[in-house]
């Protein structure tokens, strides 16, 4: 009756005991269970106990799982003796080493050959009993049974669900699906399938009126775990079972596996409660399962379908096709794939032809779905290549059409229609006949990509057009506006407005013509044209603000030009005849004109009073005098941050800034006026070297006797001549005219410091000339001297020569003094 015992190391006190609760004929062992309850002292547990049961196909390893999981000693199948029924009826054991006290029921396997094809009532009864008694029901199933209609206990669950709702009230049982021999498919992919199947079973079950709207979660909690193969991966299997065992500790605590249970029977009444539940189930005649031949057909057709699926995956033609489609599109893809699929489906039909038609058709449908699921990535890759290739060809054709001068909208429309048709041809060539796959999503994606590319090129072209016309406007406006503002006259802003209007109309006309090929709505077109017009105004305004920032420099340049040059643009020479006051006023008025022009932007032809305000406040002498006489509280027209009739946005230089700029301008141009006045006075002094006429007459009358004396004594003339030469030399050396150019007092001070050194230097050079040998002085040769006089040399020539030599000496050249023979 007992197997090899638990696989875990347990102490004596932890050894389990077991009994047969219900035998193979459906007889309830009331005596055995009473003895079992006494041995495990279940009556002392109160409500602190849990019941776990397991159900599943025969020979699926249920007893092995329980022995490894709970340390029980249920008898296990001996694989070397063949696959046969091991557990008969329902066996009950207590878990070793798990708190709280946990009872485990091992149910007879379903689909066993021992009971025959149609004797399935006990399977349904035992399953319903397990659901009614247990807190946790383990449903043992093979991994490859997931998705099967018959072998995964779906009909059994459907039947017991229906009867359970009719016979018993909800008690919240936990259904734990244990997936055995797990493959490489991730658990997160298997679990949704199981949960969906259970929900479908629940939804399809006819429910009594009391439970019409009762959800599955009111009766069951669904859990899913997966275990590796016990025979092939024993160590991994035991490790996973050890981890699963931890979940059964404190299973009835809140949050535990059975934490949501309701209506639990006290442990002392468990035997009586279980016996009554079995009695109710035995007396019910509504339980029914499909005939054994259906189950056989299900298993065999499933095996054939799996064989064809594995063969398909290893098929050389399919492998080559799958590999080739990864690198690029394949001509005739659909035709080749359809041929391979039909070949394997035909082989399945040939081998399964003698089995139940309904099962055979269902499994064929499942095989189709699995095969289509397998080939779908290749089909999607093919569509992806078609989409990317078509998009690339569209881009090239579209660019070529645009470069060929075709209108943008027409080129986009023609290329889009042509290449979408080309993509549709490719999709038709790649279609898989067995599948109803819709390529509209990929087609829509291609259409969106094409539209996005067209929109991108459109935006780039429009931006290029706009930038081109903006650059032209900037070039056409910046230089002329700067020149007009530099001219600063009453016609400056009218000329700027006229220039702006002309260039803007030209640019808008050109852009409007260029936009005609874009098939653009009028609102968008008007918006772009308005934006270009605003840009043109912005260029002018920006240039005006830029020039306003340099207004002080411009004012000084204009003042300097007008003040330092005459009407013929020739530099002025301050000879003493010029009216410096009038010239200064004219130059400052012109500079003020420049300031008034720069003070505001006048693109709207609105009249303002800026020039008059500036003129009256800064230039008008009478008004300035009147302002000076006013009290300190008098109104100053420039004591404001805004101009009348000029909005702040159009103001370049505020009244307060104008006043400050004018003060700085006057201070920086005052020096030029002072210099002009000084130069004029110096020029006057230099031109007035002759005494007045009355003084000349007085000199002639009073100096007549001295003049006659000089005529009677020619020696005096020589002395006077020598004195003249010396005075001339001193005049040149000291640069007396230059020293007195800056005024009398500065000239006297400068001459006082230079006079004595200059005289000493002059005497030293005369002494050096006197010590030179006679033959070195050609003037000492009487013949030469007489010859010079014979050639017409006069005393005035000698005087000029001497003066020149003294001047040269003062400039650092060699000085030679002329000598006179006795």
Steps between C-alpha positions, in 0.01 A plus 500: 500500500785732568782612275860583562425769754578875493803627318582757768694439819244495781530416869297232675251751630447633148415168335166503323219249498246437227176315434266426212211742536287361213572170329484427128135401520398831658464363859576761766744364765342657812686268738835569340460876506397503865815306588704738280359807678596354836854422388567847365305665788295700250218555751729728704561740211162677500492714181877507465540240230498488121403236244695460175403262219647417161329391179628428153551233235608150595876445524569876486714490815246622757620271780864580425427871522313464831774286655769754404288800588346394833714206616212255462536130419248444220586208273672606181497334158794275411604621153682177425178297537307710250243776534193386696266614771683557827251683722150354526224703659597791725784485754549738793825584683634772725788725393824471689661813643244755376305737720208513540389134481452426131313199359575375149265299279640301207225438243484216253626613160259586223492337156617164632473189285406284801154657532426470129371740237173611649540448875589857587250570776754438778740752345233768505388407850851504645578832330181658636577358844848652492362841401234484773730387783839654424633849566764453231463276192814419302419426135791300364547535122769459240638811335410373153135458608457877526260606228344153461129470522473146646827400662523808724198398716284776351182285458549365852538851645200625305280220638612529862469880490140469389407238760697674775301822461179302514593283797725718714526864606819699418795426728792661310730215391851563364568325167875459451590378150831314521660489153727197481799447271516872420656582161690811397175694464503764779244460778372851434390377156333182632317650795270734301389206283400296805321788667314577180395133465367488857309824449349363177393181680339705775323728253364204302362312801121530547450660841202488735307821553677567828839505328414654162727797556748336737857548371762224496694678772207442740557122487870466408843656523711388204878450540746365239844345567738309272742216579780347298508135397553265796670239285723729291572784746457339842718745692327803348163334564579448869624857537179637348287271719687624810420858405134408441483326840568831673172639369302237699634623833230702680277451196182603685646826624385820328682522167582128502396249236176420687472830682164586342317181600149531640270265698778275627382198703666443840758224494296276732215495243716444191424125480124545516505797257708313241273194528185707439655682202593167339148372559348798321738457209435125468123553485532761219456344148573805287873457464610398148827492301571435130553142387842344513533494119483877498779512755709260292438702187600811687829353619593337169410794279695722738804277459472502119459879498806541725704272273407707194576820682848377599562373147395834355747687722780272377396512134786617278284704263342686789833563672651640179195719441503625859871580484475673163211723600702643786740671259258631240176453303446174309311479172215246519521481882129422543497230236802322651370515855152386405645195326694395813197553730261303280748211479514453879127546551432236234732259681308563824168429331633175356618368838199617707230403253362206707452694825191687618419769244422770752822447692699464177368829366560678828859380519558590136379849581736514795787378279419771245501762773833380636657485154367845413627630831840356412515651150344832589834665598637415155189647339537813709867523401396475136250783546764701682742462210226596254416808705860620545590429137191675366565799725859530377391480137234763565756737649728465199218543246356796690836678515556434129156642414565814703843550344336460159285808564172322570263677740532388861138395555472324167831316550395390850159379381630311197788334684279403795238334278764319294697356789200411715379293202845342480479406870155347449642281221775382733247418776289299254810302404580427867149405618459177702175334391433312824524815706267791498780740583429862438783704352308825541697599810830472313344681205377775729845521653653538151243765414581685823873475426445635148282781633758578766777513239289721275423726794868511593607588145214749476606668822863506384406646160273762655766587753757525222268725297424718799867524597593589143253788481587612850867511401411703190296740708777532754751579227263740323403692814792501746751700297257756351327556834834559669598750228166681523520524877855630471369777267236600760271750330127566482478247215679221686200310636280556193785362291534202737124435480511514124802267492331257743178496299679442170724220625222335702263494204772353284582227755134415564431476130794264452411283800134485402594370158738243651228376739253433220651156438444388861120481473472700820178631653453874491513542875841337532628685196381835634663419831838437332474818291405700808795349684733608218353850512553512875855381449567789262370748756708323762816544289436874471417535868804296603726711280343817643561378856856406407564847356331662800756329720774682305321834480761687706778387268289597198429844650867568567594385151240728344609795717864439415423477128297821487717694742839409349405515130351772286215472253739354241607227748845657526671519842449837664799730565418731788630828352299726726224582252275199586191536723572223747177560691283455190699197383469341844125562512452352153702189586318450830163547335588231247606268785174575682315414181674163500399448864135585427494259204649222714270560796206292371394250235268668249380223270131585538517860372364639828589863575701580814656807661838353596716732289329817623518381859872429475569825315314714750648322800861462386588752223268799515699767691199705602316203634810380683533836661135491596543154649798625701287777647218265598465362847628154583147363485444610137407233247783354290372353168784242508432387857305197381555141391252516208429724206159641430319321214771229492426158657772355724557209257600747230725710725873460437637780718290641784490877574712452810759309299498773232576760762785294641640429151487869407684598817771244425510607135552865590773413747689286248473756215589803712870438456474519120331840523763628748780381276347678200472826696862471619623429145308798369649735760852367436456552128391855560808569710730351237352714222530829696890525505512850339443804724203725424539757216521795739786326676682454169459873418622590849806275457583666165465855639672438830769270359608721206814622674602143595439386142725776368767404752491142368543629145805707605654207697458173306675307782182526699321313227737203540447497873124517451519224239695274736248577775218414260660167421539422867139597575379296204693200620358538852147535356535179307674309780246600764197464267354814650190501276422143599552566870257793501236308308355370828498842667732769626564371851573139402728631224700724734544221753622262233742752347645585843614141541637461146664846439832463688582142376422608142729809523784294649465238231504768228817666642671161529439423135625851394816440701557163335456656157754772584769246592478309169801539250466771244527261205193311625289811458445577136360837597852614602626490139472861378478387146208280568331767704555767237376263236190443700429869516577535134231239423238716661499377859336752722485551871152362511616170353767479767240576763272218379788259489604584851146467632464162330824376647398608849166329461673183381731517797203515730365184340819305565688547166855633465511876547752723306509873564573731206801730549549841363834622371638817649 
